[in-house]
Short mmCIF file of C-alpha atoms and ligand atoms in Angstrom, two decimals:
data_model
loop_
_atom_site.label_atom_id
_atom_site.label_comp_id
_atom_site.label_asym_id
_atom_site.label_seq_id
_atom_site.Cartn_x
_atom_site.Cartn_y
_atom_site.Cartn_z
CA MET A 1 112.87 -20.38 -28.75
CA GLU A 2 111.27 -23.05 -30.63
CA GLU A 3 110.35 -22.65 -34.14
CA LEU A 4 106.72 -21.80 -34.45
CA VAL A 5 104.97 -22.76 -37.88
CA ILE A 6 101.98 -20.41 -37.46
CA GLU A 7 102.27 -16.88 -38.95
CA SER A 8 99.29 -14.86 -38.85
CA VAL A 9 99.72 -12.48 -40.75
CA LYS A 10 102.16 -11.35 -43.28
CA LEU A 11 102.87 -10.34 -46.87
CA ASP A 12 103.49 -12.80 -49.96
CA ASP A 13 105.93 -10.22 -51.60
CA GLU A 14 105.53 -11.92 -55.25
CA ARG A 15 101.51 -11.02 -54.97
CA ASP A 16 101.84 -8.28 -52.74
CA THR A 17 98.69 -9.60 -50.86
CA LEU A 18 98.25 -9.73 -47.05
CA ILE A 19 97.88 -13.10 -45.76
CA VAL A 20 95.79 -13.26 -42.76
CA LEU A 21 95.32 -16.81 -40.89
CA ASP A 22 91.43 -16.34 -40.19
CA GLN A 23 91.07 -16.29 -36.42
CA THR A 24 87.53 -16.61 -36.52
CA VAL A 25 87.01 -20.46 -37.64
CA LEU A 26 89.69 -21.88 -35.74
CA PRO A 27 89.85 -24.04 -34.18
CA THR A 28 87.89 -26.28 -36.67
CA SER A 29 89.44 -24.70 -39.98
CA GLU A 30 92.88 -23.37 -40.29
CA SER A 31 92.30 -21.02 -43.09
CA TYR A 32 94.00 -17.88 -44.86
CA LEU A 33 92.64 -14.84 -46.41
CA ASP A 34 94.28 -13.39 -49.55
CA LEU A 35 93.68 -9.73 -48.71
CA THR A 36 94.33 -6.87 -51.13
CA THR A 37 92.52 -4.17 -50.50
CA VAL A 38 91.93 -1.75 -47.43
CA GLU A 39 88.50 -2.48 -47.44
CA GLY A 40 89.55 -6.31 -46.89
CA VAL A 41 92.26 -5.35 -44.29
CA TRP A 42 89.26 -2.96 -42.44
CA GLU A 43 87.04 -5.60 -42.43
CA ALA A 44 89.41 -8.45 -41.25
CA ILE A 45 90.05 -6.40 -38.05
CA TYR A 46 86.77 -5.31 -37.54
CA GLU A 47 85.50 -8.78 -37.70
CA LEU A 48 88.22 -10.10 -35.73
CA LYS A 49 89.91 -12.29 -38.49
CA VAL A 50 93.02 -10.44 -37.32
CA ARG A 51 92.69 -10.28 -33.64
CA GLY A 52 95.64 -9.18 -30.70
CA ALA A 53 97.21 -5.97 -30.28
CA PRO A 54 100.43 -6.44 -31.94
CA ALA A 55 98.59 -8.28 -34.90
CA ILE A 56 96.01 -5.53 -35.59
CA GLY A 57 99.27 -2.91 -35.69
CA ILE A 58 100.64 -5.12 -38.15
CA ALA A 59 97.73 -5.45 -40.63
CA ALA A 60 96.76 -2.04 -40.58
CA ALA A 61 100.55 -0.81 -41.55
CA TYR A 62 100.16 -3.31 -44.48
CA GLY A 63 96.67 -1.97 -44.93
CA VAL A 64 97.90 1.86 -45.69
CA TYR A 65 100.05 0.28 -47.93
CA LEU A 66 97.81 -1.89 -50.23
CA ALA A 67 95.21 1.26 -49.87
CA VAL A 68 97.82 3.26 -51.95
CA LYS A 69 100.03 1.53 -53.80
CA GLN A 70 97.52 1.35 -57.40
CA GLU A 71 97.55 5.22 -56.93
CA ASP A 72 98.78 7.39 -59.83
CA ASP A 73 102.99 7.34 -59.94
CA SER A 74 102.74 10.86 -61.20
CA ASP A 75 100.55 12.79 -58.90
CA ARG A 76 102.39 13.19 -55.77
CA THR A 77 99.53 15.06 -53.99
CA GLY A 78 96.88 12.75 -54.99
CA PHE A 79 99.11 9.92 -53.19
CA ILE A 80 99.48 11.39 -50.11
CA LYS A 81 95.84 12.26 -49.67
CA ALA A 82 94.89 8.64 -50.46
CA PHE A 83 96.99 7.41 -47.86
CA ASP A 84 95.55 10.09 -45.21
CA LYS A 85 92.43 9.02 -46.18
CA ALA A 86 93.06 5.17 -45.60
CA LYS A 87 94.92 6.14 -42.02
CA THR A 88 91.99 7.58 -40.98
CA TYR A 89 89.79 4.47 -42.40
CA LEU A 90 91.93 2.16 -40.93
CA ALA A 91 91.88 3.70 -37.63
CA SER A 92 88.04 3.20 -37.27
CA SER A 93 88.40 -0.67 -37.08
CA ARG A 94 88.95 -0.99 -33.78
CA PRO A 95 89.95 1.69 -31.89
CA PRO A 96 90.78 0.23 -28.28
CA ALA A 97 93.94 -1.62 -29.57
CA VAL A 98 96.76 1.61 -29.21
CA ASN A 99 98.75 -0.26 -31.56
CA LEU A 100 96.64 0.58 -34.42
CA PHE A 101 97.15 4.24 -33.90
CA TRP A 102 100.90 3.39 -33.33
CA ALA A 103 101.66 1.26 -36.44
CA LEU A 104 99.41 3.92 -38.43
CA ASP A 105 101.47 6.88 -36.73
CA ARG A 106 104.53 5.15 -37.49
CA MET A 107 103.52 4.61 -41.38
CA ALA A 108 102.38 8.28 -41.61
CA ASP A 109 106.15 9.29 -40.35
CA ARG A 110 107.96 7.17 -42.85
CA LEU A 111 105.81 8.94 -45.42
CA LYS A 112 106.60 12.70 -44.11
CA LYS A 113 110.16 11.65 -44.22
CA SER A 114 110.17 10.25 -47.38
CA ALA A 115 107.98 13.50 -48.84
CA GLU A 116 110.40 15.72 -47.14
CA ASN A 117 113.50 14.01 -49.02
CA GLN A 118 111.44 14.79 -52.08
CA ALA A 119 110.77 11.12 -52.98
CA SER A 120 108.74 10.23 -56.22
CA VAL A 121 105.58 8.03 -55.43
CA PRO A 122 107.08 5.03 -56.40
CA GLU A 123 109.79 5.86 -53.73
CA MET A 124 107.15 6.53 -51.21
CA LYS A 125 105.27 3.21 -52.07
CA ALA A 126 108.57 1.30 -51.56
CA ALA A 127 109.17 3.30 -48.12
CA LEU A 128 105.73 2.29 -46.75
CA LYS A 129 106.17 -1.33 -47.77
CA GLU A 130 109.31 -1.20 -45.91
CA GLU A 131 108.43 0.44 -42.79
CA ALA A 132 105.54 -2.35 -42.65
CA GLN A 133 107.77 -5.03 -43.02
CA LYS A 134 109.99 -3.48 -40.20
CA ILE A 135 106.96 -3.05 -37.70
CA ARG A 136 105.96 -6.86 -38.83
CA ASP A 137 109.83 -8.35 -38.22
CA GLU A 138 110.32 -5.74 -34.91
CA ASP A 139 107.14 -7.44 -33.50
CA GLU A 140 108.87 -11.05 -33.64
CA GLU A 141 111.18 -9.62 -31.96
CA VAL A 142 110.12 -7.80 -29.46
CA CYS A 143 107.65 -10.61 -28.53
CA LYS A 144 111.18 -12.84 -28.20
CA SER A 145 112.63 -10.33 -25.76
CA ILE A 146 109.08 -10.25 -24.02
CA GLY A 147 109.65 -13.87 -23.46
CA GLU A 148 113.25 -14.00 -22.13
CA HIS A 149 112.33 -11.34 -19.23
CA ALA A 150 109.19 -13.39 -18.55
CA LEU A 151 110.42 -16.51 -18.31
CA THR A 152 113.03 -15.17 -15.31
CA LEU A 153 109.74 -14.89 -13.06
CA LEU A 154 108.67 -18.37 -13.75
CA LYS A 155 109.84 -21.58 -12.17
CA PRO A 156 109.79 -25.46 -13.73
CA ASP A 157 106.66 -27.16 -13.15
CA MET A 158 104.14 -24.01 -12.05
CA GLY A 159 100.66 -23.67 -13.26
CA ILE A 160 100.02 -20.73 -15.07
CA LEU A 161 96.93 -19.57 -15.58
CA THR A 162 96.17 -17.07 -18.97
CA HIS A 163 93.04 -15.15 -20.22
CA CYS A 164 92.16 -14.59 -23.84
CA ASN A 165 94.94 -14.81 -26.49
CA ALA A 166 98.17 -13.13 -26.46
CA GLY A 167 99.65 -16.02 -28.30
CA THR A 168 101.76 -16.42 -31.30
CA VAL A 169 98.39 -15.72 -33.49
CA ALA A 170 97.64 -11.99 -31.94
CA THR A 171 101.44 -11.04 -32.71
CA ALA A 172 103.97 -11.49 -35.53
CA LYS A 173 105.22 -14.59 -34.01
CA TYR A 174 105.58 -16.01 -30.17
CA GLY A 175 102.51 -14.35 -28.70
CA THR A 176 103.25 -11.79 -25.86
CA ALA A 177 101.88 -13.29 -22.43
CA LEU A 178 102.30 -17.25 -24.25
CA ALA A 179 106.20 -16.04 -25.52
CA PRO A 180 107.63 -17.58 -21.96
CA LEU A 181 105.90 -20.31 -22.21
CA TYR A 182 107.02 -21.60 -25.25
CA LEU A 183 110.85 -20.68 -24.26
CA GLY A 184 110.24 -22.49 -20.74
CA HIS A 185 108.41 -25.40 -23.10
CA GLU A 186 111.61 -25.69 -25.09
CA GLN A 187 114.22 -25.79 -21.97
CA GLY A 188 111.78 -28.67 -20.26
CA TYR A 189 109.95 -26.03 -17.36
CA ASN A 190 107.13 -28.65 -17.57
CA PHE A 191 104.53 -25.93 -17.03
CA ARG A 192 100.92 -26.80 -16.61
CA VAL A 193 98.54 -24.24 -18.48
CA TYR A 194 95.05 -23.30 -17.32
CA ALA A 195 93.23 -21.66 -20.14
CA ASP A 196 90.50 -19.52 -19.62
CA GLU A 197 87.92 -19.83 -22.39
CA THR A 198 87.17 -16.04 -22.53
CA ARG A 199 83.49 -15.52 -23.24
CA PRO A 200 81.95 -14.62 -25.72
CA LEU A 201 84.10 -14.65 -28.10
CA LEU A 202 86.26 -18.05 -26.83
CA GLN A 203 89.70 -16.65 -27.69
CA GLY A 204 90.85 -19.22 -24.77
CA ALA A 205 89.24 -21.98 -26.05
CA ARG A 206 89.44 -21.55 -29.71
CA LEU A 207 92.90 -19.81 -30.13
CA THR A 208 95.19 -20.16 -26.84
CA ALA A 209 94.08 -24.23 -26.29
CA TRP A 210 94.39 -24.70 -29.50
CA GLU A 211 98.05 -23.05 -30.13
CA LEU A 212 99.54 -24.25 -26.80
CA GLN A 213 98.32 -27.65 -27.76
CA LYS A 214 99.86 -27.51 -31.10
CA ALA A 215 103.06 -26.83 -29.47
CA GLY A 216 103.13 -29.85 -27.36
CA ILE A 217 102.39 -27.44 -24.12
CA ASP A 218 100.23 -29.12 -21.45
CA VAL A 219 97.09 -26.85 -21.47
CA THR A 220 94.18 -27.10 -19.79
CA LEU A 221 90.82 -25.57 -20.67
CA ILE A 222 88.24 -23.66 -17.89
CA CYS A 223 85.60 -21.78 -18.25
CA ASP A 224 86.34 -18.28 -17.11
CA ASN A 225 83.86 -18.83 -14.26
CA MET A 226 86.15 -21.62 -12.76
CA ALA A 227 89.42 -19.72 -12.44
CA SER A 228 88.62 -18.81 -8.82
CA ILE A 229 88.69 -22.72 -7.85
CA VAL A 230 91.72 -23.64 -9.80
CA MET A 231 93.53 -20.71 -7.83
CA LYS A 232 92.18 -22.18 -4.58
CA GLU A 233 93.05 -25.94 -5.02
CA GLN A 234 96.86 -24.31 -5.44
CA LYS A 235 97.15 -25.18 -8.97
CA ILE A 236 98.33 -21.71 -10.20
CA GLN A 237 101.35 -19.96 -9.05
CA ALA A 238 101.33 -17.05 -11.64
CA VAL A 239 99.01 -15.42 -14.10
CA LEU A 240 100.22 -13.80 -17.37
CA VAL A 241 98.22 -11.69 -19.84
CA GLY A 242 98.66 -9.84 -22.55
CA CYS A 243 96.79 -6.28 -22.71
CA ASP A 244 95.77 -3.81 -25.65
CA ARG A 245 96.35 -0.75 -24.33
CA VAL A 246 98.18 0.41 -20.61
CA ALA A 247 98.15 3.76 -19.30
CA ALA A 248 100.91 5.79 -17.91
CA ASN A 249 100.01 4.48 -14.30
CA GLY A 250 100.29 1.00 -15.37
CA ASP A 251 96.21 0.62 -15.26
CA THR A 252 95.76 -1.92 -18.28
CA ALA A 253 92.88 -2.81 -21.27
CA ASN A 254 92.89 -6.10 -21.89
CA LYS A 255 89.71 -8.37 -22.84
CA ILE A 256 86.55 -8.50 -20.92
CA GLY A 257 87.36 -11.06 -17.43
CA THR A 258 91.31 -9.71 -16.90
CA SER A 259 90.48 -7.58 -14.11
CA GLY A 260 88.47 -10.23 -12.26
CA VAL A 261 91.16 -12.60 -12.66
CA ALA A 262 93.57 -10.09 -11.29
CA ILE A 263 91.09 -9.05 -7.92
CA MET A 264 91.25 -13.22 -7.80
CA ALA A 265 94.50 -13.30 -7.97
CA LYS A 266 95.55 -10.74 -5.26
CA HIS A 267 93.01 -12.63 -2.70
CA TYR A 268 94.84 -15.83 -3.42
CA GLY A 269 98.25 -14.39 -2.98
CA ILE A 270 99.14 -15.45 -6.70
CA PRO A 271 101.43 -12.82 -9.05
CA PHE A 272 99.73 -11.39 -11.58
CA TYR A 273 102.08 -10.23 -14.69
CA VAL A 274 101.06 -8.28 -17.83
CA CYS A 275 103.04 -8.53 -20.92
CA ALA A 276 103.14 -5.41 -22.99
CA PRO A 277 105.11 -4.37 -25.59
CA MET A 278 106.31 -0.88 -25.52
CA SER A 279 103.92 -0.12 -28.60
CA THR A 280 100.98 -1.10 -26.45
CA ILE A 281 101.89 1.32 -23.64
CA ASP A 282 100.38 4.82 -23.92
CA LEU A 283 102.18 7.29 -21.76
CA GLU A 284 99.54 10.13 -23.46
CA CYS A 285 96.98 8.47 -21.62
CA ALA A 286 97.02 9.20 -17.57
CA THR A 287 94.98 6.64 -16.00
CA GLY A 288 92.45 3.79 -17.19
CA GLU A 289 89.71 6.09 -16.71
CA GLU A 290 90.77 7.60 -20.08
CA ILE A 291 90.61 4.03 -21.93
CA GLU A 292 87.42 3.73 -24.28
CA ILE A 293 85.99 0.57 -23.62
CA GLU A 294 84.66 -1.07 -26.98
CA LEU A 295 81.16 -2.57 -27.03
CA ARG A 296 80.22 -5.19 -29.21
CA SER A 297 77.16 -7.03 -30.44
CA ASP A 298 74.53 -8.70 -27.94
CA GLU A 299 74.24 -11.67 -30.12
CA GLU A 300 77.85 -12.42 -29.47
CA VAL A 301 76.02 -13.47 -26.12
CA THR A 302 73.08 -14.72 -26.57
CA GLU A 303 73.33 -16.93 -30.17
CA LYS A 304 76.84 -17.04 -31.72
CA TRP A 305 78.11 -20.28 -30.13
CA TYR A 306 75.09 -21.88 -30.26
CA GLU A 307 72.82 -23.92 -32.40
CA THR A 308 69.87 -22.48 -30.85
CA ARG A 309 69.35 -19.07 -29.28
CA MET A 310 70.42 -19.64 -25.42
CA ALA A 311 68.61 -16.39 -24.17
CA PRO A 312 65.28 -14.88 -24.04
CA LYS A 313 64.28 -12.73 -27.55
CA ASP A 314 65.01 -9.16 -26.96
CA VAL A 315 66.41 -9.62 -23.71
CA SER A 316 69.05 -6.26 -23.41
CA VAL A 317 72.48 -7.26 -23.32
CA TYR A 318 75.46 -6.01 -22.02
CA ASN A 319 79.14 -6.28 -23.88
CA PRO A 320 81.84 -4.66 -23.41
CA ALA A 321 84.86 -6.11 -25.28
CA PHE A 322 87.81 -4.86 -22.30
CA ASP A 323 88.22 -3.84 -18.90
CA VAL A 324 91.05 -2.20 -17.54
CA THR A 325 92.89 -3.76 -14.70
CA ASP A 326 93.99 -1.38 -11.81
CA HIS A 327 97.42 -0.91 -11.54
CA THR A 328 97.27 -1.73 -7.84
CA LEU A 329 96.73 -5.33 -9.13
CA ILE A 330 99.23 -5.40 -11.06
CA THR A 331 102.78 -7.36 -9.98
CA GLY A 332 104.94 -6.51 -12.89
CA ILE A 333 104.80 -5.19 -16.43
CA VAL A 334 106.70 -7.30 -18.84
CA THR A 335 108.47 -5.53 -21.73
CA GLU A 336 111.19 -5.91 -24.51
CA LYS A 337 113.43 -3.85 -22.45
CA GLY A 338 112.82 -5.41 -19.44
CA ILE A 339 110.23 -6.11 -16.32
CA VAL A 340 108.56 -2.86 -14.47
CA TYR A 341 107.32 -2.72 -11.17
CA PRO A 342 105.37 -0.75 -8.93
CA ASP A 343 105.62 2.38 -8.88
CA TYR A 344 104.50 2.28 -12.91
CA LYS A 345 104.25 5.84 -13.66
CA THR A 346 108.27 6.18 -12.97
CA GLY A 347 109.07 3.09 -14.31
CA LEU A 348 106.81 3.24 -17.14
CA LYS A 349 108.42 6.73 -18.19
CA GLU A 350 111.87 5.30 -17.42
CA ILE A 351 111.77 2.58 -20.02
CA PHE A 352 111.07 5.16 -22.76
CA ARG A 353 114.19 7.32 -21.67
CA PRO A 354 116.97 6.58 -24.58
O1 LIG B 401 89.21 -9.17 -28.76
P1 LIG B 401 90.66 -9.23 -28.73
O2 LIG B 401 90.43 -10.89 -29.11
O3 LIG B 401 91.16 -8.63 -29.84
O4 LIG B 401 91.28 -9.32 -27.58
C1 LIG B 401 92.57 -9.14 -27.28
C2 LIG B 401 93.22 -9.29 -26.38
O5 LIG B 401 92.66 -9.06 -25.25
C3 LIG B 401 94.95 -9.91 -25.92
O6 LIG B 401 95.24 -10.04 -24.64
C4 LIG B 401 95.58 -8.37 -26.35
O7 LIG B 401 95.28 -7.88 -27.57
C5 LIG B 401 96.90 -8.79 -26.14
S1 LIG B 401 97.64 -10.00 -27.53
C6 LIG B 401 99.36 -9.79 -27.29
#
């Protein structure tokens, strides 16, 4: 896998500071935020400075560590209380991403084990730091593995369409849906990638186009409403997207517009693949009906990217941030353990078996 230089979320060990690539100012500026408080991490997640399901999970894991690292070393009960408070607080930052809860629960499990082993407060702090680091390092491995599996689905010179950003900035490294593109690029696959701009927050234009171009991959930016024409013109041989939550039956929540792309792909007979780390698969959630959709501010649609407002004042706006792609539209779900095909109910359960 090509050595990628972008690291969107990592701990500066010496300064005990979380370094986050500010995704809201890309591509004009590549600037990094120094986060030292749980409030800072909450805000970075809420405002999408750090975004993408895996990156959110990693930031939250470090966030609970930062929240408790200054706690009194002699007060065990106070320490555990402070952890629980920080965990609840961070869980409210961006609920649609299941990785947020997954990472926070993993941190809580680690703390519980340390406490059961009669660890001291400094030992519990060290355990939390280590667990956050593990979550980050594992994500890198998981993404690499997703990339390798997904690449088996692709052929040289293919045209690939992707929506939103499921790339290296959305994860510890490599990305999920973009991981096979980096891997294939290194092996001379010569992909032609079409990136949907992804209204209203333009993750495709600002992030996917930026990171693929930076890696030297042939990328063409299109507006969201151009996906159908590029499919019709046979420029696309496969669609690859990331996800924020996969239900037990394979229904998949991802950035708004994904389900429309899947419907079009089905119409044109193009395979539609979801790249999903197992941390994003929620077997507790039976179907997409149970996935809560985040509603965001009107201003993202009416004025955020414009010098002057582009909609009449006071017009009502509906701005759901995610939609759910029905499992019947998904050709395969690529995980770090391999590719799951329908029937997803059985296949997804299977990959969780030890
Ligand atoms: O609102 P965003 O930008 O956080 O939405 C992100 C997505 O929809 C991504 O596709 C998803 O988190 C997967 S990132 C590997």
